Tab-separated table of C-alpha atoms and ligand atoms in Angstrom:
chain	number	residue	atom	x	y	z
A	1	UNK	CA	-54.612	34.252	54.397
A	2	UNK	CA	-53.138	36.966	51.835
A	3	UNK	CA	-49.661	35.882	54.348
A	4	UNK	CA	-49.647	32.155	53.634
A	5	UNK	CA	-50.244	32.780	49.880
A	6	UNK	CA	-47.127	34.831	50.191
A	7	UNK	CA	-45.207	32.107	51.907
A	8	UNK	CA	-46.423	29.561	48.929
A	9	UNK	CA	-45.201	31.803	46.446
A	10	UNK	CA	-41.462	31.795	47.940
A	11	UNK	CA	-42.142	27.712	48.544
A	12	UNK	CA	-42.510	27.436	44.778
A	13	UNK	CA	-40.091	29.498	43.650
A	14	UNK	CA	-37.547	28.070	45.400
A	15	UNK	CA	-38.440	24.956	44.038
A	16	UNK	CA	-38.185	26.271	40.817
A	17	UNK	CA	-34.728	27.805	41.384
A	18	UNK	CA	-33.239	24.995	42.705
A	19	UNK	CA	-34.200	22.552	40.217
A	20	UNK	CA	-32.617	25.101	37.519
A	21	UNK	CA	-29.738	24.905	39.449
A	22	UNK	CA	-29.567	21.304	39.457
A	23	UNK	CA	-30.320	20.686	36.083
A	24	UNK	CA	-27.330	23.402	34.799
A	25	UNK	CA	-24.949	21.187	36.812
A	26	UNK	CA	-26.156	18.176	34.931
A	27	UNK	CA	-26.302	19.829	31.624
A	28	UNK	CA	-22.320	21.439	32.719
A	29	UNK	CA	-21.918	17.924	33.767
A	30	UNK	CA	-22.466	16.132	30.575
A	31	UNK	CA	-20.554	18.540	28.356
A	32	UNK	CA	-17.583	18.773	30.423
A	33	UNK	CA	-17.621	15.034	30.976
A	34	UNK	CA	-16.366	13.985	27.887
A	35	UNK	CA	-13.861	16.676	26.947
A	36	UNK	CA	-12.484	15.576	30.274
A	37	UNK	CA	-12.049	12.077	29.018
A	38	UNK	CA	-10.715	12.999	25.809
A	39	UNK	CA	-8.065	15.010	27.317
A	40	UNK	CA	-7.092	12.390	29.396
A	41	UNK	CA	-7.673	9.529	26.871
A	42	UNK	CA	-4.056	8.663	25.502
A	43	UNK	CA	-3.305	9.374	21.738
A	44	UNK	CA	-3.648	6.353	19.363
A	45	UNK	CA	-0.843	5.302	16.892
A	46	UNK	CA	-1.588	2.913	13.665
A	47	UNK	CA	1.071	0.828	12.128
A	48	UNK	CA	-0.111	-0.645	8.904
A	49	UNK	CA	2.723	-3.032	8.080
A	50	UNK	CA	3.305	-5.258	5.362
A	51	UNK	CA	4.608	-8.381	6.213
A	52	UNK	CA	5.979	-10.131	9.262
A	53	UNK	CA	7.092	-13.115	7.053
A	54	UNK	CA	11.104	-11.552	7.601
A	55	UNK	CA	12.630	-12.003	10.938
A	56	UNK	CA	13.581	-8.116	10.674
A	57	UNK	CA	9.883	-6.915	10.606
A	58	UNK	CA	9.212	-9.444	13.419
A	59	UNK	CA	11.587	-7.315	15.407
A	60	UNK	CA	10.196	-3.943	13.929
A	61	UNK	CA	6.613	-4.954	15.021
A	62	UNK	CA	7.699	-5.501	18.856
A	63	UNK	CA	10.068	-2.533	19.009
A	64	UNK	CA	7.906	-0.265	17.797
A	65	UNK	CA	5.621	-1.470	20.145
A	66	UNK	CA	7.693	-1.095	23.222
A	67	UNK	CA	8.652	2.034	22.049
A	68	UNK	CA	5.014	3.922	21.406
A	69	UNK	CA	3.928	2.370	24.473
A	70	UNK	CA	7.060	3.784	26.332
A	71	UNK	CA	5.502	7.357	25.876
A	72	UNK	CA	2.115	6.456	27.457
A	73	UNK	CA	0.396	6.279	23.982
A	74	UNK	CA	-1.327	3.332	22.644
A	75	UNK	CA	-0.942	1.725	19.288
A	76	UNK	CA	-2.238	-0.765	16.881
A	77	UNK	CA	-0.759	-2.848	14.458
A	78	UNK	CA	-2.430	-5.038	11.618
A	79	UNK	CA	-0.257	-6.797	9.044
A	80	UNK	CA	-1.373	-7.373	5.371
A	81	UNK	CA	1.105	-10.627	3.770
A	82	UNK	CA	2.090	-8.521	0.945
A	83	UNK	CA	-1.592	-7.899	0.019
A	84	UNK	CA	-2.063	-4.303	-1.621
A	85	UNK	CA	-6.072	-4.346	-1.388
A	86	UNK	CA	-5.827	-5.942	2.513
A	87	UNK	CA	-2.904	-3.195	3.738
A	88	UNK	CA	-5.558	-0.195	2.166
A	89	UNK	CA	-8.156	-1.928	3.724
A	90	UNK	CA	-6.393	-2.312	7.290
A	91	UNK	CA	-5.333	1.034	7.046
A	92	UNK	CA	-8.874	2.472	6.050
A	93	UNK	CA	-10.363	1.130	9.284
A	94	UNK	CA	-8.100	2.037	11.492
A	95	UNK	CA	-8.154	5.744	10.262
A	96	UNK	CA	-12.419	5.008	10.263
A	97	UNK	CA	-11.578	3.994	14.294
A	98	UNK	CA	-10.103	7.547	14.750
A	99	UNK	CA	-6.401	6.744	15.413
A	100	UNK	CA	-4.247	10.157	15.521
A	101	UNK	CA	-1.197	9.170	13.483
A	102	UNK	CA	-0.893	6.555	10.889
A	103	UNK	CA	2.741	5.135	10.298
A	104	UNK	CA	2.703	2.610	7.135
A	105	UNK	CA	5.231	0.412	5.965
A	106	UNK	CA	4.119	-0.164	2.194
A	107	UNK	CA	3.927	-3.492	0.316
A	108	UNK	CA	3.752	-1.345	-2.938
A	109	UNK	CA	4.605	2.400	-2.643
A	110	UNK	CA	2.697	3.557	-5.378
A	111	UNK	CA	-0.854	1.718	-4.434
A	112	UNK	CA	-0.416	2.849	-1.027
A	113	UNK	CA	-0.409	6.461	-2.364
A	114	UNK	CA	-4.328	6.302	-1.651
A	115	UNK	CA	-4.381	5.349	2.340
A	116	UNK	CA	-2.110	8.314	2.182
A	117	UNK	CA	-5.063	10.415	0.592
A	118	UNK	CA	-7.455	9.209	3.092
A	119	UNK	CA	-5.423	9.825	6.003
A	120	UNK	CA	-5.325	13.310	5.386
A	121	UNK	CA	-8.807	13.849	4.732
A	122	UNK	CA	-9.396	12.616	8.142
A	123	UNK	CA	-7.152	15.309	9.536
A	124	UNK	CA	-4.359	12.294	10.032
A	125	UNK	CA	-0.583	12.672	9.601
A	126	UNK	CA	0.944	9.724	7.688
A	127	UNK	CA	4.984	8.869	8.679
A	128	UNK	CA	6.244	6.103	5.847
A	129	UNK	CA	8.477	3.812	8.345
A	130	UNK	CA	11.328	2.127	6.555
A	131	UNK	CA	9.848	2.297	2.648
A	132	UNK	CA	9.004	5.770	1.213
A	133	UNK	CA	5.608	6.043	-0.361
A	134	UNK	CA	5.210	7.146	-3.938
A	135	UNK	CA	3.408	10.026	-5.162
A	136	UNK	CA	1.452	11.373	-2.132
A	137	UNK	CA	2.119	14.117	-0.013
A	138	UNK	CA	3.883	11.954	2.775
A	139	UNK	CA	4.392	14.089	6.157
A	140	UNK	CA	7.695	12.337	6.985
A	141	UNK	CA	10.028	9.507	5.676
A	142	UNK	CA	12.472	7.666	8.219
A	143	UNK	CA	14.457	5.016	7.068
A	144	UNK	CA	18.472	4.271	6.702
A	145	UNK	CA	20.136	5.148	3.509
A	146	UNK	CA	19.220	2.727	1.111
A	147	UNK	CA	21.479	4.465	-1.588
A	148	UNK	CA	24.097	3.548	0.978
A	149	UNK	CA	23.001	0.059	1.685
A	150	UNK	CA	23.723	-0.857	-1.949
A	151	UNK	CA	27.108	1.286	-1.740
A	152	UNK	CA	28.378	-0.441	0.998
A	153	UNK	CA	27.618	-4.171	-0.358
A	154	UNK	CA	29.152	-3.077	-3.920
A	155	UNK	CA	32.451	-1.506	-2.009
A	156	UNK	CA	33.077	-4.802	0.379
A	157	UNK	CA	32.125	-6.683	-2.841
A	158	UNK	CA	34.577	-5.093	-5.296
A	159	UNK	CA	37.677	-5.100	-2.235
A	160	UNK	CA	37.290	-9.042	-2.806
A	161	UNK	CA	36.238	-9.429	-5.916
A	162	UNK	CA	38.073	-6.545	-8.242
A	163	UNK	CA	37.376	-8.585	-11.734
A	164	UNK	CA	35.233	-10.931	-12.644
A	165	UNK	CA	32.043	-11.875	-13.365
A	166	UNK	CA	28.938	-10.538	-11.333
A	167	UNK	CA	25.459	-11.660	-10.645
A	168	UNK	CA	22.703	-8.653	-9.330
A	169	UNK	CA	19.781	-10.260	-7.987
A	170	UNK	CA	17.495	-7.029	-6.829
A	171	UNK	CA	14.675	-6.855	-4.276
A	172	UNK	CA	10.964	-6.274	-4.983
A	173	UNK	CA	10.093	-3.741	-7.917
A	174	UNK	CA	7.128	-2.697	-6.469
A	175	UNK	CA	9.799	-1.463	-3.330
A	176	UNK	CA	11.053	1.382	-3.601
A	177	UNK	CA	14.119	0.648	-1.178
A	178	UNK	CA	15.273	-1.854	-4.223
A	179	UNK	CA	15.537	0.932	-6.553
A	180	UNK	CA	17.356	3.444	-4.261
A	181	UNK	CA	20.085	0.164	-3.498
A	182	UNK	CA	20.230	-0.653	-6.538
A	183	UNK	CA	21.180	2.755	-7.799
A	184	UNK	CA	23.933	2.434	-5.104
A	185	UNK	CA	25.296	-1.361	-6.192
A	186	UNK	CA	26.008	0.324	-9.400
A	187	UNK	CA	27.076	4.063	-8.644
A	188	UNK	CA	30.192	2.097	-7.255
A	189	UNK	CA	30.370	-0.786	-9.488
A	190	UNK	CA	29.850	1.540	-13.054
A	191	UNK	CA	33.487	2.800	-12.638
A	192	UNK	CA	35.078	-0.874	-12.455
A	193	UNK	CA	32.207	-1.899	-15.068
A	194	UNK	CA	33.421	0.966	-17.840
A	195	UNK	CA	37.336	-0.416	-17.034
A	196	UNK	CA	36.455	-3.732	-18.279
A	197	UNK	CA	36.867	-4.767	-14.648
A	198	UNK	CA	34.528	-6.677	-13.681
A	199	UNK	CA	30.899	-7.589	-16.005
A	200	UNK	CA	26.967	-8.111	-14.896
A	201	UNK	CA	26.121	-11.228	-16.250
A	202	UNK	CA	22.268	-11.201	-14.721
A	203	UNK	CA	20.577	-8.645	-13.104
A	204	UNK	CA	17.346	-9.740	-12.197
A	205	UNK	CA	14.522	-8.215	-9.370
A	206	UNK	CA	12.994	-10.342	-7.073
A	207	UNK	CA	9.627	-10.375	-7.164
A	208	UNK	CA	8.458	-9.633	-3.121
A	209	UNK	CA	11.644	-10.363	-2.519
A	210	UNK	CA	11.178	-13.780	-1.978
A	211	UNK	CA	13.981	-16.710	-1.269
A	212	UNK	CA	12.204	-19.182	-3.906
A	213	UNK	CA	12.282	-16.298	-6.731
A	214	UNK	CA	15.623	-15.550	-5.526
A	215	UNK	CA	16.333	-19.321	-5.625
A	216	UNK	CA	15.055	-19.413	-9.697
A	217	UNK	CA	16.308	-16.255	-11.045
A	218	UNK	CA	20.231	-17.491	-9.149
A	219	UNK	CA	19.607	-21.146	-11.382
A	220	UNK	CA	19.010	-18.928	-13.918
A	221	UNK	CA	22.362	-16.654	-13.669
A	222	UNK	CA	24.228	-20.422	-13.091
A	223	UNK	CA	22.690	-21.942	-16.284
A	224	UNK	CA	23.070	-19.189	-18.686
A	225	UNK	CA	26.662	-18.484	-17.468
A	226	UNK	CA	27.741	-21.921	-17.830
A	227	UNK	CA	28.586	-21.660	-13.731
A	228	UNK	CA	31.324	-18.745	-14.969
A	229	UNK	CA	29.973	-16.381	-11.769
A	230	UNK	CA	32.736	-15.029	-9.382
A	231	UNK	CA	30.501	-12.473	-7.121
A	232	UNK	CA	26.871	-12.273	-6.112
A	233	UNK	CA	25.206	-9.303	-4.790
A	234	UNK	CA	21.713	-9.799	-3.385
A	235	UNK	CA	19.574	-7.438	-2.254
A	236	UNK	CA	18.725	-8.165	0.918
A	237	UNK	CA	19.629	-11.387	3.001
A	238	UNK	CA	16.040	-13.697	2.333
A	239	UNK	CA	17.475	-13.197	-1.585
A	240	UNK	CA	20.888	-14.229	-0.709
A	241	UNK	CA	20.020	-17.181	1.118
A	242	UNK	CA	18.127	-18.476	-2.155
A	243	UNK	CA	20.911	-17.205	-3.852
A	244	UNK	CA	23.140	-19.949	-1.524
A	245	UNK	CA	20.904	-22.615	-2.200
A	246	UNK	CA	21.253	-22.540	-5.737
A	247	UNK	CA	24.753	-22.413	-5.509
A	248	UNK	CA	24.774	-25.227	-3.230
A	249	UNK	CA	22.551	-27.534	-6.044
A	250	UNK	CA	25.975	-26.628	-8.317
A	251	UNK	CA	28.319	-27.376	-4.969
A	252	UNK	CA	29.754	-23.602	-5.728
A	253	UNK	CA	28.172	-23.005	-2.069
A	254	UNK	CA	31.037	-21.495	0.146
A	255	UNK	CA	33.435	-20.924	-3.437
A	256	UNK	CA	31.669	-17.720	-4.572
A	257	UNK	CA	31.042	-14.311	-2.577
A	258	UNK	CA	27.630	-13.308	-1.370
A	259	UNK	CA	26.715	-10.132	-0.432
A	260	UNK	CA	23.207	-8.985	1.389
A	261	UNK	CA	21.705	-7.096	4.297
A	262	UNK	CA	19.906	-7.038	7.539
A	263	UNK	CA	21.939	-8.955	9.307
A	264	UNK	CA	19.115	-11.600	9.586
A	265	UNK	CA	20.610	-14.275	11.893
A	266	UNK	CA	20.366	-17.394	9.176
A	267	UNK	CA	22.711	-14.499	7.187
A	268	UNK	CA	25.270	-14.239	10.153
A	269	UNK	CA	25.722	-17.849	11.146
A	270	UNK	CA	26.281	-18.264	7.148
A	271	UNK	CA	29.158	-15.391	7.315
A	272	UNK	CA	30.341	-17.247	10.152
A	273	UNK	CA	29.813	-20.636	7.995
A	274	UNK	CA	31.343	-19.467	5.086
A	275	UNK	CA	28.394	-19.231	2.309
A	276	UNK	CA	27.704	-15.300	2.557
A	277	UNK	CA	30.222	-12.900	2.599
A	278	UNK	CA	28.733	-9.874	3.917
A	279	UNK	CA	25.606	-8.036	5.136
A	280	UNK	CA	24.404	-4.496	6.253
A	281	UNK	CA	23.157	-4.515	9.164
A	282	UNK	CA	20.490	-1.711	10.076
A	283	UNK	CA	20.036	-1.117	14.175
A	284	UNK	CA	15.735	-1.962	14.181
A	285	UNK	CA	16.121	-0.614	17.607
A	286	UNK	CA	16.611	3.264	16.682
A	287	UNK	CA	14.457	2.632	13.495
A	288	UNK	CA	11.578	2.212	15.576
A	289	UNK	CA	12.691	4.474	18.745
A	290	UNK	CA	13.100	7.363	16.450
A	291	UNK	CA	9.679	6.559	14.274
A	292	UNK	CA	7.833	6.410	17.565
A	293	UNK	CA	9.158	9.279	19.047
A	294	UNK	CA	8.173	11.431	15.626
A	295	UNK	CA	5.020	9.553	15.832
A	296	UNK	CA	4.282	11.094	19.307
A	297	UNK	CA	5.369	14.220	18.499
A	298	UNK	CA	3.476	14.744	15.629
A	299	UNK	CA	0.414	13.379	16.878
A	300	UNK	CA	0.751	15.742	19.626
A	301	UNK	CA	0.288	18.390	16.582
A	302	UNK	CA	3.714	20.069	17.164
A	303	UNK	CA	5.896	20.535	14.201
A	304	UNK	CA	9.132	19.160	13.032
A	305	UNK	CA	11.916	20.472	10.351
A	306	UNK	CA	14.004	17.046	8.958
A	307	UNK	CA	17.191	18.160	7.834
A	308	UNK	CA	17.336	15.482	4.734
A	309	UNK	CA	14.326	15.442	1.857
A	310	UNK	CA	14.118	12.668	-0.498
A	311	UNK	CA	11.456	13.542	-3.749
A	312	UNK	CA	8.766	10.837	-4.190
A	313	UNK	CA	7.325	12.269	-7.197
A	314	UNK	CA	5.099	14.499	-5.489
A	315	UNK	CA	7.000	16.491	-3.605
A	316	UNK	CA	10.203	16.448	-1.173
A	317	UNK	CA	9.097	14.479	1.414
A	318	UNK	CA	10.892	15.637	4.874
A	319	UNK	CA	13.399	12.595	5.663
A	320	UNK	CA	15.690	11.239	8.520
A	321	UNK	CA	17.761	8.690	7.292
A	322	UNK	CA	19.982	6.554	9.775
A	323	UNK	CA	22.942	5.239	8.852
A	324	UNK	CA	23.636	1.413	8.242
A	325	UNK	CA	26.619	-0.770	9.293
A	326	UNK	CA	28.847	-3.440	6.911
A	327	UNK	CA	29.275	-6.492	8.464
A	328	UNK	CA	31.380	-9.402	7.337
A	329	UNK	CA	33.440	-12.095	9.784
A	330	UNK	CA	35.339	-9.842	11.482
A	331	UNK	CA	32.755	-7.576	13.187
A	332	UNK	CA	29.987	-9.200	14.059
A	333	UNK	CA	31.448	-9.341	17.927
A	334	UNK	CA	31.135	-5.238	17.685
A	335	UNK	CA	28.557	-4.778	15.629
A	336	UNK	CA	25.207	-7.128	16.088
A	337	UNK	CA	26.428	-9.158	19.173
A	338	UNK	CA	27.680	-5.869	20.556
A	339	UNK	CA	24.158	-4.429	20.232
A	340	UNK	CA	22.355	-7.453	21.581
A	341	UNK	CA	20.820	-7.555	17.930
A	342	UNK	CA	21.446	-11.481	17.918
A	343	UNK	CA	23.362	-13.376	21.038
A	344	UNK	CA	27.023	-14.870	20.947
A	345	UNK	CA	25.338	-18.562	21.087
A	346	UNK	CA	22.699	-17.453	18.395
A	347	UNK	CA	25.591	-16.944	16.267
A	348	UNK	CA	28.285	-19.333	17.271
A	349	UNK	CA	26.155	-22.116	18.446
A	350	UNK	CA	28.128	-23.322	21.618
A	351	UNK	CA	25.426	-23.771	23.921
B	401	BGC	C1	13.860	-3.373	3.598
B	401	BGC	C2	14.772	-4.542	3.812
B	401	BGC	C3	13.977	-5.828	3.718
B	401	BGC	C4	13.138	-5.862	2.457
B	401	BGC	C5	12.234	-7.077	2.375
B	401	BGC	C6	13.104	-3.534	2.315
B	401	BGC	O1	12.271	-2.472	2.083
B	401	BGC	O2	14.586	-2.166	3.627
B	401	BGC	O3	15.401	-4.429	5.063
B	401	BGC	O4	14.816	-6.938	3.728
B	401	BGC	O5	12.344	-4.714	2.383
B	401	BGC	O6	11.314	-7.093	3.381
């Protein structure tokens, strides 16, 4: 009898041991289970963009895309339509879904100063793509020279037109990128300016740089200048091709030099036409490449030391800026064609 109780005694106790057993390897079960699929769950990018109304963000949008995607991570991408409350608000929830890097493209670069804020409060890197943001402790800037952008149109400008009279119509105030051109349209033109060279009879923003605004402010320049215009320098090419149209209402279409950028196609098949002179074309393609491969990296929480820094009011933001190209009739063959940016019969026609 005393035996057998014995032999119960083990029974239960091995019971016992093997139902601790069991139950560790569930409870090591459930808390390695997740940090297992965290580590293998890829990294999430957000790209709060402001418009897609342009052809060039069109192109930014699906680059970019290719390009995060390309190293394995995901991404998602909400535009706002040039709405400040909307692009905080798409921003917000994406940073509220736990994304791991947020790359922005600001309608207004001092309003999006406070997705910035939030970001980092959430532990999130923020990488301004394109347009710097104002007054926030921005992580990294990549963009092309603007400075330059505006150099280059006012150089190709002033080799055609060295006197005269000349019309400024600027991009979106609330856009930083129109400020930093603009101071390079006039570093170059001030020296012809204080020779008595060549005069700015209108100089005018654009307000979200849009072709109809574009379209008034150019009336405008025509009206109060009795016509008298010999160059126009727009800021980018949806402002020059209002610009065109109002010079087309006046038949001066064609008779008086354009200058813009991007490289837009309606902008190239017009150099090729004859009603814009120039534009600066930007390569999207290493834009975005570059961005997403930052992105990655700093998602990834390694470091990186930019060699440029460009001071946004609240500190100097670390910067890679990529150099644009000047394009006029002569070099669109080597330059956008060249770089599949638009196709021979996109520009030519000829199909
Ligand atoms: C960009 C230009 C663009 C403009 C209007 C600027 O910030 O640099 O390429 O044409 O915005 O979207």
């Amino acid at each position: 009898m005393k035996r057998m109780k014995w032999l119960w005694l083990f029974v239960l106790l091995g019971f016992l041991l093997a139902a601790c057993t069991d139950d560790e390897a569930v409870v090591k079960k459930a808390v390695k289970e997740p940090v297992a699929a965290e580590a293998d769950e890829p990294l999430k990018i957000g790209f709060a963009m402001d418009t897609l109304k342009e052809e060039r963000w069109v192109k930014d949008r699906n680059l970019f895309r290719q390009a995060v995607e390309s190293h394995g991570v995901r991404v998602e991408i909400t535009a706002a339509n040039g709405d400040d409350a909307r692009q905080i608000a798409q921003a917000e929830e994406m940073i509220q879904k736990g994304i791991d890097l947020l790359v922005i493209v600001p309608h207004n670069a001092e309003a999006t100063a406070a997705i910035v804020h939030k970001a980092h409060k959430a532990g999130i890197k923020v990488i301004a793509y394109d347009r710097l943001v104002k007054n926030a402790e921005i992580d990294l800037y990549v963009s092309f020279d603007n400075e330059k952008v505006g150099e280059i149109q006012a150089e190709a400008m002033l080799a055609k037109v060295p006197k005269g009279n000349y019309v400024f119509i600027g991009g979106a105030p609330t856009d930083n990128n129109a400020h930093l051109l603009k101071k390079g349209v006039f570093k170059v033109l001030q020296p012809a300016i204080d020779r008595g060279d060549i005069r700015i009879v209108y100089d005018q923003w654009t307000e979200d740089w849009a072709p109809e605004n574009a379209f008034a402010n150019m009336s405008e320049a025509l009206e109060t200048n009795g016509n008298r215009i010999d160059a126009v320098i727009a800021a980018n090419d949806a402002t020059a091709g209002g610009a065109v149209e109002a010079l087309k209402v006046q038949g001066l279409d064609g008779e008086i030099p354009v200058a813009g950028q991007d490289a837009e196609l309606a902008a190239v098949q017009r150099i090729v036409s004859g009603t814009q002179t120039m534009t600066v074309y930007k390569p999207i393609q290493t834009l975005s490449e570059r961005v997403a491969a930052l992105a990655v990296h700093l998602a990834k929480g390694n470091e990186f030391s930019a060699i440029d820094s460009i001071n946004n009011g609240k500190s100097e933001v670390p910067s890679v800026l990529l150099e644009p190209v000047a394009v006029d009739e002569g070099n669109i063959r080597e330059t956008v064609i060249a770089d599949g940016f638009h196709t021979e019969a996109d520009v030519y026609g000829g199909d």
